[in-house]
Tab-separated table of C-alpha atoms in Angstrom:
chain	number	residue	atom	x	y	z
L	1	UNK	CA	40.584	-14.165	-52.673
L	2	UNK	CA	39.939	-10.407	-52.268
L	3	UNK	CA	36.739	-10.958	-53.196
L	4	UNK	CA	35.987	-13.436	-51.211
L	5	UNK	CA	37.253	-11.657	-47.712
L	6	UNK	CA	34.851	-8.915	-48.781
L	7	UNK	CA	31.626	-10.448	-48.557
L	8	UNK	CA	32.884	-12.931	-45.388
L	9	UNK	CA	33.591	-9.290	-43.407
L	10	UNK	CA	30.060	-8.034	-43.619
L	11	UNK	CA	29.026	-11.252	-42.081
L	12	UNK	CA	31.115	-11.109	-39.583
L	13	UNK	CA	30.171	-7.740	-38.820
L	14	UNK	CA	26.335	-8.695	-38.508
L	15	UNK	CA	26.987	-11.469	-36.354
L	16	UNK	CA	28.768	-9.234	-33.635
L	17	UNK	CA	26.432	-7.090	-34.171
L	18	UNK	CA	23.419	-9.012	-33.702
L	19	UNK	CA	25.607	-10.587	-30.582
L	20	UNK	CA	25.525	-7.351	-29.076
L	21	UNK	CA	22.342	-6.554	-29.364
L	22	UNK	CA	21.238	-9.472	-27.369
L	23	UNK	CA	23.779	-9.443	-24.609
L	24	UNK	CA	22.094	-5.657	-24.521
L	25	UNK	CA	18.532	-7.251	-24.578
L	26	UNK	CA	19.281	-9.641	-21.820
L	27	UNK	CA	20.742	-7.265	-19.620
L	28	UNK	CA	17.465	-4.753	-20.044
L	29	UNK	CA	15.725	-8.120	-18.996
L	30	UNK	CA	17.612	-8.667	-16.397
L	31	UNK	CA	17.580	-5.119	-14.632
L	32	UNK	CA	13.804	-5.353	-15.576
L	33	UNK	CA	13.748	-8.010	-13.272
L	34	UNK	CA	15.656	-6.900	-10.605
L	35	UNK	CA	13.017	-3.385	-10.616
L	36	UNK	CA	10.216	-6.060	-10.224
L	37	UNK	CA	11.472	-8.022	-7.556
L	38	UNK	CA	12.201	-5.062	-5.675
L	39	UNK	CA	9.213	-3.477	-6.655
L	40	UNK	CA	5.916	-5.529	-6.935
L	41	UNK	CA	3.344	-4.586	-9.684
L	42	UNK	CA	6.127	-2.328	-11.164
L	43	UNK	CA	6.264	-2.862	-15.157
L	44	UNK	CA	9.150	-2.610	-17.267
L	45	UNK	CA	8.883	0.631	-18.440
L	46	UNK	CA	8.957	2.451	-14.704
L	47	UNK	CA	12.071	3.369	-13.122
L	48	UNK	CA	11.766	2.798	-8.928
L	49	UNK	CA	13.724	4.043	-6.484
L	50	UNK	CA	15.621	1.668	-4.587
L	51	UNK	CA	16.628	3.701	-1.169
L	52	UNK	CA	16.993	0.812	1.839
L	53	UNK	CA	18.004	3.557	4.508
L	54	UNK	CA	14.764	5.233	4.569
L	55	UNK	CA	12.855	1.819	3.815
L	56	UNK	CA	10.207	2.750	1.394
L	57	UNK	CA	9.724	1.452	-1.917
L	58	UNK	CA	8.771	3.660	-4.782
L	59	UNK	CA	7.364	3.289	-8.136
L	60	UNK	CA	5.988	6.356	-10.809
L	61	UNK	CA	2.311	5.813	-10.012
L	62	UNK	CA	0.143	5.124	-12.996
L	63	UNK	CA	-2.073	8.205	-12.615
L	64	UNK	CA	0.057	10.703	-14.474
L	65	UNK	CA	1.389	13.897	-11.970
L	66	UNK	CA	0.650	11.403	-9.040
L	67	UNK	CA	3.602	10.828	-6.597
L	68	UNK	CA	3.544	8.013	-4.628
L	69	UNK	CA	6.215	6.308	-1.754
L	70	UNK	CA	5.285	3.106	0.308
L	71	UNK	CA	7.346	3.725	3.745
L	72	UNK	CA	7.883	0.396	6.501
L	73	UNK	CA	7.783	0.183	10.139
L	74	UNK	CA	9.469	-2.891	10.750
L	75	UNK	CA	8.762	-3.110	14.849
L	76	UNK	CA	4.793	-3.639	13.592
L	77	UNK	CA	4.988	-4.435	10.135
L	78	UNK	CA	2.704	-1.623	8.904
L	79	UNK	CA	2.774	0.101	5.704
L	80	UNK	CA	2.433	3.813	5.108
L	81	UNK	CA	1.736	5.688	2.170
L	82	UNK	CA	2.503	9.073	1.099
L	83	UNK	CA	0.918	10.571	-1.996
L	84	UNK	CA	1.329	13.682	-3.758
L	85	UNK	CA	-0.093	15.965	-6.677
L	86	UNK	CA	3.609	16.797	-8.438
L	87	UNK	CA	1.872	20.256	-9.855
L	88	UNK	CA	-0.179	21.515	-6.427
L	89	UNK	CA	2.813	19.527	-3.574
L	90	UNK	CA	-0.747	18.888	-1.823
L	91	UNK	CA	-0.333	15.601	0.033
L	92	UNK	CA	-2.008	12.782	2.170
L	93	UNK	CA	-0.782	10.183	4.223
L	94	UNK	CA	-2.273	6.826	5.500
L	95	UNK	CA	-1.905	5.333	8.095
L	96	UNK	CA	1.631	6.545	9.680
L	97	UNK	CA	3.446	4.960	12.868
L	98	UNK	CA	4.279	7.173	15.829
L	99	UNK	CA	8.059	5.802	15.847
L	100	UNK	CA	8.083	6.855	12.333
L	101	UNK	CA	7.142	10.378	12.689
L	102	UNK	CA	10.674	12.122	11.866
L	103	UNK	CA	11.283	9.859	8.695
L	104	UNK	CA	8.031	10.734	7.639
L	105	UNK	CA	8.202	14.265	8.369
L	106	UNK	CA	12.073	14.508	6.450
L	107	UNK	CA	10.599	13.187	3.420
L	108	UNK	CA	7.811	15.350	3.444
L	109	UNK	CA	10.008	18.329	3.735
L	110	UNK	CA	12.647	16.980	1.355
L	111	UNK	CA	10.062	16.484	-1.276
L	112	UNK	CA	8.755	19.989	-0.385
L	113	UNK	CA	5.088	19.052	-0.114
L	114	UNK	CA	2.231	20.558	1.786
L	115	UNK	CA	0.931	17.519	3.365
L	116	UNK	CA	-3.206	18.301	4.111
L	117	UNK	CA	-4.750	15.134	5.778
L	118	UNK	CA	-3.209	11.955	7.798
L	119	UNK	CA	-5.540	9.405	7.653
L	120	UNK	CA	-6.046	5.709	9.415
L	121	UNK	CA	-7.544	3.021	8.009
L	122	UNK	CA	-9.056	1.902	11.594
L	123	UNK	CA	-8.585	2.028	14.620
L	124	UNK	CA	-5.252	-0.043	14.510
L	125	UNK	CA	-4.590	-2.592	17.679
L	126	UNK	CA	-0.387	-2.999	17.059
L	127	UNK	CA	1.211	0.517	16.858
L	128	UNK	CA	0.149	4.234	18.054
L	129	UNK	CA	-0.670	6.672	15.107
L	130	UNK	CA	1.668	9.595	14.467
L	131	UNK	CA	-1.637	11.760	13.496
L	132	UNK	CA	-1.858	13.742	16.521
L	133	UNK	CA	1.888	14.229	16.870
L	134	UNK	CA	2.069	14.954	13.825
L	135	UNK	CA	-0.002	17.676	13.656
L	136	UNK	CA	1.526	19.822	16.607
L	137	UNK	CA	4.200	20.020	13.804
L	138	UNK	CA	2.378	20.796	10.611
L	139	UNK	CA	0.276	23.635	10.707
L	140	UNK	CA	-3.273	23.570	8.869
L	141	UNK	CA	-2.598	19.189	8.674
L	142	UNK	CA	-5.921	17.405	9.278
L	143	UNK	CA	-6.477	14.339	11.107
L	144	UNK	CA	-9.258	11.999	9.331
L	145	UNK	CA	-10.863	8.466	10.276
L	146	UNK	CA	-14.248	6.589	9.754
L	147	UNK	CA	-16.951	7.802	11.824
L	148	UNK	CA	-17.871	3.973	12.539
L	149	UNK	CA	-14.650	3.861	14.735
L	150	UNK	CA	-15.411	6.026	17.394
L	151	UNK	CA	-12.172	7.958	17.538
L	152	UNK	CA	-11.283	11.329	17.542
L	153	UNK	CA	-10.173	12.972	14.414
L	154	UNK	CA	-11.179	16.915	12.153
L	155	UNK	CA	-12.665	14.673	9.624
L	156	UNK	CA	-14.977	11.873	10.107
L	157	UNK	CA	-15.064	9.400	6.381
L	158	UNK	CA	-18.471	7.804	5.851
L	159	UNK	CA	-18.817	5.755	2.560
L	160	UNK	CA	-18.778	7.462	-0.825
L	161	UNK	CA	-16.704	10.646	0.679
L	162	UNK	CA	-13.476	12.086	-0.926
L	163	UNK	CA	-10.177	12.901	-0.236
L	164	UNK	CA	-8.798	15.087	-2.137
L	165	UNK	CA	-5.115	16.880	-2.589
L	166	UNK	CA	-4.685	18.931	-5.773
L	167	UNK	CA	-6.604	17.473	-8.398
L	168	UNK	CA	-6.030	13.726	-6.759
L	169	UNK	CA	-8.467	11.920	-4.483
L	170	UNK	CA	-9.588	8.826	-2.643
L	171	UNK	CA	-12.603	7.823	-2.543
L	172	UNK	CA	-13.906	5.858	0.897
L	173	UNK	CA	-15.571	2.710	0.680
L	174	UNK	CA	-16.643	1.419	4.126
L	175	UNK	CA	-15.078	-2.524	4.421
L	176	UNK	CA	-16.037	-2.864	8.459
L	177	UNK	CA	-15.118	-6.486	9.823
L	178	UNK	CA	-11.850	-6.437	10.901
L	179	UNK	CA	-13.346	-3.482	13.157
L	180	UNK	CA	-16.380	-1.501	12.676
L	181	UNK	CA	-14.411	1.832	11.484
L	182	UNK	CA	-12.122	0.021	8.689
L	183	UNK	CA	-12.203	1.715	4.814
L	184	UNK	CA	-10.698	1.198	1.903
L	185	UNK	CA	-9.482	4.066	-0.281
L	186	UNK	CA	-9.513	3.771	-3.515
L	187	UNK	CA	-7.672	6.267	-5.936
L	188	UNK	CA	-9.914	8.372	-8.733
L	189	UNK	CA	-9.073	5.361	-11.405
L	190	UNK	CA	-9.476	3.004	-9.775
L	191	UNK	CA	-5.574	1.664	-10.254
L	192	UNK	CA	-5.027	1.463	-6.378
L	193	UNK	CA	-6.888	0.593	-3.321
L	194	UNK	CA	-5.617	1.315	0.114
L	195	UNK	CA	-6.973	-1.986	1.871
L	196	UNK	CA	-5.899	-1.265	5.513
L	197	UNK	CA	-6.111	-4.246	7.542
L	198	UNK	CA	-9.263	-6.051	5.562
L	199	UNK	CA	-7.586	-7.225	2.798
L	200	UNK	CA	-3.593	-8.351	3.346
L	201	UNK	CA	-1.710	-10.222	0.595
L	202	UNK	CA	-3.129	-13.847	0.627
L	203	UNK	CA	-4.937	-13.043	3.943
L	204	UNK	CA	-6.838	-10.632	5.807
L	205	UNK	CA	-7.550	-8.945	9.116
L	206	UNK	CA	-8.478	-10.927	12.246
L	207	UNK	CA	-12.261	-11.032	13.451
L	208	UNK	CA	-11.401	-11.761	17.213
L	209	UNK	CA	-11.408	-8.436	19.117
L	210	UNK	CA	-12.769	-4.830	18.017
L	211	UNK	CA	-15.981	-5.474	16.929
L	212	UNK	CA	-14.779	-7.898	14.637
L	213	UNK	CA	-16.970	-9.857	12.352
L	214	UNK	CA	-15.791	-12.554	9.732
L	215	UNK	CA	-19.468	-12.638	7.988
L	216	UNK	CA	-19.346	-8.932	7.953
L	217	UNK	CA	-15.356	-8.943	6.873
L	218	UNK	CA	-16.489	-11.409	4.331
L	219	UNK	CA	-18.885	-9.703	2.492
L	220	UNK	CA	-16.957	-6.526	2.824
L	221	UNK	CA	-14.218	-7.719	0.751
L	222	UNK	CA	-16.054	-9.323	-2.079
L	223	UNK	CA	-18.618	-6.614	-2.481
L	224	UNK	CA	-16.320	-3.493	-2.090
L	225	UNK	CA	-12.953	-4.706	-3.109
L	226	UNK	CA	-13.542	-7.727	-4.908
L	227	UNK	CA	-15.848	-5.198	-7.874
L	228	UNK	CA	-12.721	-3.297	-8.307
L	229	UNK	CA	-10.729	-3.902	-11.630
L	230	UNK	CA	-8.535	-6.955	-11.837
L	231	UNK	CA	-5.800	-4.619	-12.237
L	232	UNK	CA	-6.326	-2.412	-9.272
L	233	UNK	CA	-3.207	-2.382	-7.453
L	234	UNK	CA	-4.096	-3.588	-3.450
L	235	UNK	CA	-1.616	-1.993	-0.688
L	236	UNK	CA	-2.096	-3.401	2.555
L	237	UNK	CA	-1.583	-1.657	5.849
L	238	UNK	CA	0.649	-4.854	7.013
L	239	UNK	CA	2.488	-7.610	5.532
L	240	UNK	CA	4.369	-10.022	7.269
L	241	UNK	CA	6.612	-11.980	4.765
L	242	UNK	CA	8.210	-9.150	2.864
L	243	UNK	CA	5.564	-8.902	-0.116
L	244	UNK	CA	4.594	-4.712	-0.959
L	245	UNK	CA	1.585	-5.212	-3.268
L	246	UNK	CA	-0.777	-7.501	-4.650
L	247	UNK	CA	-3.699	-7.059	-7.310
L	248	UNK	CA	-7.105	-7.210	-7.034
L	249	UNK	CA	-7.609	-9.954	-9.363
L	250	UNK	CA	-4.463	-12.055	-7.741
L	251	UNK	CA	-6.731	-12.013	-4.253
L	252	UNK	CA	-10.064	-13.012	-5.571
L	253	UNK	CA	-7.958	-15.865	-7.985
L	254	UNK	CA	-5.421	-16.855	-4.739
L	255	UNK	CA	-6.661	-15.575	-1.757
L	256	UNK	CA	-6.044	-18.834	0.768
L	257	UNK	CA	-9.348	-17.670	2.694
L	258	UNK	CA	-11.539	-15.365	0.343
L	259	UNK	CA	-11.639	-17.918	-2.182
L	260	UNK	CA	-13.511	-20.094	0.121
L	261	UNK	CA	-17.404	-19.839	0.464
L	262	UNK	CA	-18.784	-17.779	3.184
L	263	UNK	CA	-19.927	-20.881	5.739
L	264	UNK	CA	-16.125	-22.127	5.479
L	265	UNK	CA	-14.132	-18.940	5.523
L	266	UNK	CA	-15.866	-18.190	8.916
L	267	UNK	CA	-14.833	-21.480	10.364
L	268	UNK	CA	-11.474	-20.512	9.793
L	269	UNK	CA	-11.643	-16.846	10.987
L	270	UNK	CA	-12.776	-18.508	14.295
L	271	UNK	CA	-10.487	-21.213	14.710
L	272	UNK	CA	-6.880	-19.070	13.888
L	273	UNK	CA	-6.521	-18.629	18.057
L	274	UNK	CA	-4.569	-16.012	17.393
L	275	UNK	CA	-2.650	-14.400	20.396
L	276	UNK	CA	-3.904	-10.995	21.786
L	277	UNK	CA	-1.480	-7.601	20.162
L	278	UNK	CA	1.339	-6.861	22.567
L	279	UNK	CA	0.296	-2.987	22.272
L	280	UNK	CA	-3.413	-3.413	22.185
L	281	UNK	CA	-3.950	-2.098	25.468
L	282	UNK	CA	-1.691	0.987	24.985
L	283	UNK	CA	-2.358	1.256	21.183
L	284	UNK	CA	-6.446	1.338	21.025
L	285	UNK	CA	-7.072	3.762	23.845
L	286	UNK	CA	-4.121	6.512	22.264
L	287	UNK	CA	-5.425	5.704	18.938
L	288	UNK	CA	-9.362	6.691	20.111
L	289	UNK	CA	-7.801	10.139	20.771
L	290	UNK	CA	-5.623	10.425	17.757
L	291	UNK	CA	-2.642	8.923	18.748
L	292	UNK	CA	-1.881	11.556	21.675
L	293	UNK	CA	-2.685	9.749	24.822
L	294	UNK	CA	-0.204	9.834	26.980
L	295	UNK	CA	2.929	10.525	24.442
């Protein structure tokens, strides 16, 4: 009988051990899935920051020594993005929101960066940029846009220029369409483009006002986001049903109106009849002049 209990026991202990092991397997899974739901294009093995006060979403970036936070202004629905070299503290920030400004400045500070340039996308129609504010507060910051979009800013992006901060940078690819001045910056590796309002998630920009073009948008997209990796990560500078990031391979597979040819994706550009911006006619004219027009 003795002998008998003594080889049942070691059984028994492997099967509560293996038991364990996958309750501990499933519950990895499980908080792997709750980072990704949270956290688009965030894989298993990176820890985000889940902080709903401050409303940004954060994720290790894949560039190693690369900080990166996605921040949300909820009034317009616009994304902006603060990134960092972790070594230098030199920053940049895209496209920030004037009613945003003191969030954006607290993290700065809290993170003890030395933020260098604020830069917009375009010449955005729906919200007044913080750029100008912004830099009556920062000493040495530097205001940049494309030269295309005829507004005021210290640096003026034409295609193929840089944007660096420590040993980071962007590199500008000119995507006009939505508006004349709209880039896309896309990090040194290629593993994230800054779309603005060209490409959205499963959409893009409107072609109705600003200069707007849907051949030009068109052709924009698929020849100088479209050649990016299928991996590179695409972060809007709006979204309007809750989704934070997309691929680049995702939008040229899913894309509702990119996948179509070029004859049928302007038909639809110029049948949306889209109502005008609220702030359009307060937003453009401060954002010609760096957001400082009459703040």
């Amino acid at each position: 009988m003795c002998s008998v209990i003594s080889r049942v026991r070691p059984v028994q202990r492997a099967l509560a051990l293996t038991r364990r092991l996958r309750t501990s397997t499933e519950g990895s899974s499980s908080a792997a899935a709750e980072r990704r739901r949270f956290c688009p294009g965030v894989s298993n093995g990176i820890h985000p920051l889940r902080a709903p006060s401050r409303s940004y979403c954060s994720r290790m970036a894949l560039t190693q020594g690369l900080l990166f936070r996605q921040l949300f202004e909820s009034e317009s629905s616009t994304y902006t993005y603060l990134l960092a070299d972790t070594e230098t503290k030199e920053a940049i920030l895209i496209d920030p929101v004037l009613e945003t400004i003191d969030r954006d400045l607290k993290l700065i500070h809290e993170l003890g960066l030395n933020l260098k340039v604020a830069v917009n996308t375009h010449c955005h129609a729906d919200h007044i940029t913080s750029t100008g504010l912004m830099k009556k507060r920062l000493v040495g910051l530097k205001s940049a846009i494309s030269k295309r979009s005829g507004a005021s800013a210290d640096i003026h992006l034409s295609e193929g220029d840089k944007i660096a901060f420590g040993k980071h940078y962007l590199t500008v690819r000119e995507t006009p369409g939505h508006t004349d001045g709209c880039v896309t910056l896309v990090s040194g590796d290629q593993s994230m483009a800054f779309t603005g309002d060209a490409l959205l998630i499963r959409g893009c920009g409107r072609t109705d006002f600003q200069q707007g073009s849907a051949k030009r948008l068109y052709e924009s997209i698929h020849q100088k986001i479209f050649t990016l990796p299928d991996d590179c990560l695409v972060y809007p500078a709006h979204d309007y049903r809750g989704q934070m990031a997309s691929t680049v391979g995702e939008e040229r597979k899913f894309n509702p109106r990119l996948t179509k040819g070029l004859e049928h994706f302007v038909d639809i550009m110029n049948n949306l009849n889209l109502p005008k911006p609220g702030k359009i006619d307060i937003s453009v004219p401060a954002n010609l002049v760096c957001g400082v027009h009459e703040v």
